[in-house]
Amino acid sequence: KKRIAIMISGRGSNMRSLIDACAKPSFPASIELIISNNPDAEGLEIARKSGISTQVIDDYDFGNNRQAHERQINAALQAHHVTTICLAGYMRLLSPFLINEWKGKILNIHPSLLPAFPGLDTHKKALKKGVKIHGCTIHIVTEKMDDGPILGQAAIPVLPDDTENTLAKRVLDQEHLLYPRVLKNFLLGFEADSTSDTLING
Ligand code: GAR
């Protein structure tokens, strides 16, 4: 069985969907560790209640020394014999150090249909551009931000009266369905170019 670490910075709703999925005996992985770089992350309470080992590794404590911060993260991952890392609203860029240590083993969820709208404020950008289809993407993390091979996507229509909030909510509902499903396929060895993982909902 694979051993997952989840990294968060905030609310932790995607983390929760992964915890729920992994709790099923048929899921081919267990969650061994939750790491937050933010001591005030709302998701920490959910993490602690789940009984899963939880660590705050606050980047603030390391000043500008990204490598030192990531060395500590790496030590925690190794101590828990982690095999796969899921970023779930982890809002700090990883440096080449951690990405190379865990090459091909870090997944990220991003709230847009990549390669459209990398970075922040994806729903605002989608509305501004006038796209008619929006959604979310799970991809493998590489050195370039929001850019690695895509493992799965879910799409929703943009409705005429959508606001940033309504769009964010409908995309988030899809994120919660997509991440566990794509993680499972990934762990079972169905990689980027195998099954089509696109849904059009609505
Ligand atoms: C999610 O929408 C996730 O896709 C996004 O942050 C939110 C975290 O919510 N991630 C990024 O923007 C990564 N750059 P959550 O903490 O409730 O899962």
Coordinates of C-alpha atoms and ligand atoms in Angstrom, one line a residue:
K1 CA 0.0 0.0 0.0
K2 CA 1.2 3.5 -0.9
R3 CA 1.8 6.0 1.9
I4 CA 0.5 9.5 1.2
A5 CA 1.5 12.9 2.7
I6 CA -0.9 15.8 2.2
M7 CA 0.4 19.3 2.2
I8 CA -1.9 22.2 3.0
S9 CA -1.8 25.9 3.7
G10 CA -5.5 26.8 4.3
R11 CA -9.0 25.5 4.5
G12 CA -8.2 21.9 3.8
S13 CA -11.4 20.8 2.0
N14 CA -9.5 18.8 -0.6
M15 CA -7.4 17.3 2.2
R16 CA -10.7 16.2 3.8
S17 CA -11.9 14.6 0.5
L18 CA -8.7 12.6 0.3
I19 CA -8.9 11.6 4.0
D20 CA -12.5 10.3 3.4
A21 CA -11.5 8.4 0.2
C22 CA -8.5 6.8 1.8
A23 CA -10.6 5.7 4.8
K24 CA -12.3 3.1 2.5
P25 CA -10.5 -0.2 2.7
S26 CA -10.5 -0.6 -1.0
F27 CA -8.4 2.6 -1.5
P28 CA -4.8 1.6 -2.5
A29 CA -3.2 4.1 -0.1
S30 CA -3.1 5.3 3.5
I31 CA -2.5 8.9 4.6
E32 CA 0.4 8.9 6.9
L33 CA 1.2 12.6 7.4
I34 CA -0.3 16.0 7.0
I35 CA 2.0 19.0 6.7
S36 CA 1.0 22.6 6.9
N37 CA 3.3 25.5 6.3
N38 CA 0.8 27.8 8.0
P39 CA 0.2 27.4 11.7
D40 CA -3.2 29.1 11.3
A41 CA -4.5 26.9 8.6
E42 CA -8.2 26.0 9.2
G43 CA -7.5 22.6 7.8
L44 CA -5.3 21.8 10.8
E45 CA -8.3 21.2 13.0
I46 CA -9.7 18.7 10.5
A47 CA -6.3 17.1 10.3
R48 CA -5.9 16.7 14.0
K49 CA -9.4 15.4 14.5
S50 CA -8.7 12.7 11.9
G51 CA -6.0 11.2 14.1
I52 CA -3.4 11.4 11.3
S53 CA 0.1 12.6 12.2
T54 CA 0.1 16.4 11.6
Q55 CA 3.0 18.7 11.5
V56 CA 3.3 22.4 11.2
I57 CA 6.5 23.4 9.4
D58 CA 6.2 27.1 9.3
D59 CA 8.2 28.7 6.5
Y60 CA 8.3 31.9 8.6
D61 CA 10.7 30.2 11.0
F62 CA 13.2 29.7 8.2
G63 CA 13.2 33.3 6.9
N64 CA 14.1 33.3 3.3
N65 CA 15.9 30.0 3.4
R66 CA 13.6 27.9 1.2
Q67 CA 16.0 24.9 1.2
A68 CA 16.2 24.8 5.0
H69 CA 12.4 24.8 5.2
E70 CA 12.2 22.0 2.6
R71 CA 14.9 20.0 4.2
Q72 CA 12.7 19.8 7.3
I73 CA 9.7 18.9 5.2
N74 CA 11.8 16.2 3.5
A75 CA 12.9 14.8 6.9
A76 CA 9.3 14.5 8.0
L77 CA 8.3 12.8 4.8
Q78 CA 11.1 10.3 5.1
A79 CA 10.5 9.6 8.8
H80 CA 6.9 8.6 7.8
H81 CA 8.1 6.5 4.9
V82 CA 5.9 8.5 2.5
T83 CA 5.8 7.4 -1.1
T84 CA 3.5 10.0 -2.7
I85 CA 2.8 13.7 -1.9
C86 CA -0.5 15.4 -2.6
L87 CA -0.5 19.2 -2.5
A88 CA -4.0 20.3 -1.5
G89 CA -4.1 24.1 -1.4
Y90 CA -0.4 24.3 -0.5
M91 CA 0.2 27.9 -1.5
R92 CA 4.0 28.0 -1.5
L93 CA 6.1 27.2 -4.5
L94 CA 8.3 24.2 -4.1
S95 CA 12.0 24.6 -5.0
P96 CA 13.9 22.3 -7.3
F97 CA 15.4 20.6 -4.2
L98 CA 12.1 19.0 -3.0
I99 CA 10.8 18.5 -6.6
N100 CA 13.9 16.5 -7.6
E101 CA 13.9 14.5 -4.3
W102 CA 10.3 13.4 -5.2
K103 CA 10.4 13.5 -8.9
G104 CA 7.2 12.3 -10.4
K105 CA 5.7 11.7 -7.0
I106 CA 4.2 15.0 -6.1
L107 CA 0.6 15.7 -7.3
N108 CA -1.1 19.1 -7.3
I109 CA -4.7 20.3 -7.7
H110 CA -5.2 23.5 -9.5
P111 CA -8.6 25.4 -9.9
S112 CA -8.6 25.9 -13.6
L113 CA -8.3 23.8 -16.8
L114 CA -4.6 24.0 -17.3
P115 CA -2.8 25.2 -19.3
A116 CA -5.3 28.0 -19.0
F117 CA -5.0 30.3 -16.0
P118 CA -1.9 29.1 -14.0
G119 CA -1.2 31.0 -10.8
L120 CA -3.7 32.8 -8.5
D121 CA -7.2 34.2 -9.0
T122 CA -8.2 31.6 -11.5
H123 CA -11.9 32.1 -11.3
K124 CA -11.6 35.9 -11.7
K125 CA -9.3 35.3 -14.7
A126 CA -11.8 32.9 -16.2
L127 CA -14.7 35.3 -15.9
K128 CA -12.7 38.2 -17.3
K129 CA -11.6 36.1 -20.3
G130 CA -15.2 35.0 -20.9
V131 CA -14.4 31.3 -21.2
K132 CA -17.5 29.1 -21.4
I133 CA -15.9 26.0 -19.8
H134 CA -13.9 26.1 -16.6
G135 CA -12.8 23.5 -14.1
C136 CA -9.9 21.9 -12.3
T137 CA -6.8 19.9 -13.0
I138 CA -4.6 17.4 -11.2
H139 CA -1.1 17.3 -12.5
I140 CA 2.4 16.1 -11.6
V141 CA 4.5 18.8 -10.1
T142 CA 7.6 19.9 -12.1
E143 CA 9.9 22.8 -11.7
K144 CA 7.7 25.1 -13.7
M145 CA 4.6 26.3 -11.8
D146 CA 1.3 24.7 -12.6
D147 CA 2.9 23.0 -15.6
G148 CA 3.6 19.3 -15.2
P149 CA 1.9 16.4 -17.0
I150 CA -1.9 16.4 -16.5
L151 CA -3.4 13.4 -14.8
G152 CA -7.0 14.4 -14.9
Q153 CA -9.5 17.2 -15.3
A154 CA -13.1 18.0 -14.6
A155 CA -15.0 20.7 -16.5
I156 CA -18.1 22.7 -15.8
P157 CA -20.0 25.3 -17.9
V158 CA -19.6 28.9 -16.9
L159 CA -23.1 30.3 -16.5
P160 CA -24.1 33.8 -17.6
D161 CA -24.7 35.0 -14.0
D162 CA -21.7 33.4 -12.4
T163 CA -19.6 35.4 -10.0
E164 CA -16.2 34.4 -8.7
N165 CA -17.8 32.8 -5.7
T166 CA -20.4 30.8 -7.5
L167 CA -17.8 29.6 -9.9
A168 CA -15.4 28.7 -7.2
K169 CA -18.0 26.7 -5.4
R170 CA -19.0 24.6 -8.4
V171 CA -15.3 24.0 -9.3
L172 CA -14.5 23.1 -5.7
D173 CA -17.3 20.5 -5.8
Q174 CA -15.6 18.9 -8.8
E175 CA -12.2 19.1 -7.1
H176 CA -13.5 17.0 -4.3
L177 CA -14.6 14.3 -6.7
L178 CA -11.6 14.5 -9.0
Y179 CA -8.7 14.4 -6.6
P180 CA -9.5 11.0 -5.0
R181 CA -10.4 9.4 -8.3
V182 CA -7.2 10.6 -10.1
L183 CA -5.0 9.7 -7.1
K184 CA -6.4 6.2 -7.1
N185 CA -5.7 5.8 -10.9
F186 CA -2.3 7.2 -10.5
L187 CA -1.4 4.9 -7.7
L188 CA -2.7 1.9 -9.6
G189 CA -0.4 2.9 -12.4
F190 CA -2.7 4.5 -14.9
E191 CA -0.6 7.5 -15.8
A192 CA -1.2 10.7 -17.7
D193 CA -1.8 9.3 -21.2
S194 CA -4.1 6.3 -20.3
T195 CA -7.7 6.9 -19.5
S196 CA -9.5 10.0 -20.4
D197 CA -10.5 11.7 -17.1
T198 CA -12.7 14.4 -18.3
L199 CA -16.2 15.1 -17.1
I200 CA -18.6 17.7 -18.4
N201 CA -21.1 18.4 -15.7
G202 CA -24.2 20.5 -15.8
Ligands
GAR1 C1 -8.5 24.8 -4.0 O1 -9.4 25.4 -4.8 C2 -7.2 24.4 -4.8 O2 -7.5 24.0 -6.1 C3 -6.5 25.7 -4.8 O3 -6.7 26.2 -3.5 C4 -7.9 25.8 -3.0 C5 -7.7 25.1 -1.6 O4 -8.8 24.8 -1.0 N1 -5.1 25.5 -5.1 C6 -4.4 26.4 -5.6 O5 -4.8 27.5 -6.0 C7 -2.9 26.0 -5.8 N2 -2.2 27.1 -6.4 P1 -8.8 23.7 0.2 O6 -7.8 24.1 1.2 O7 -10.2 23.8 0.8 O8 -8.6 22.4 -0.4

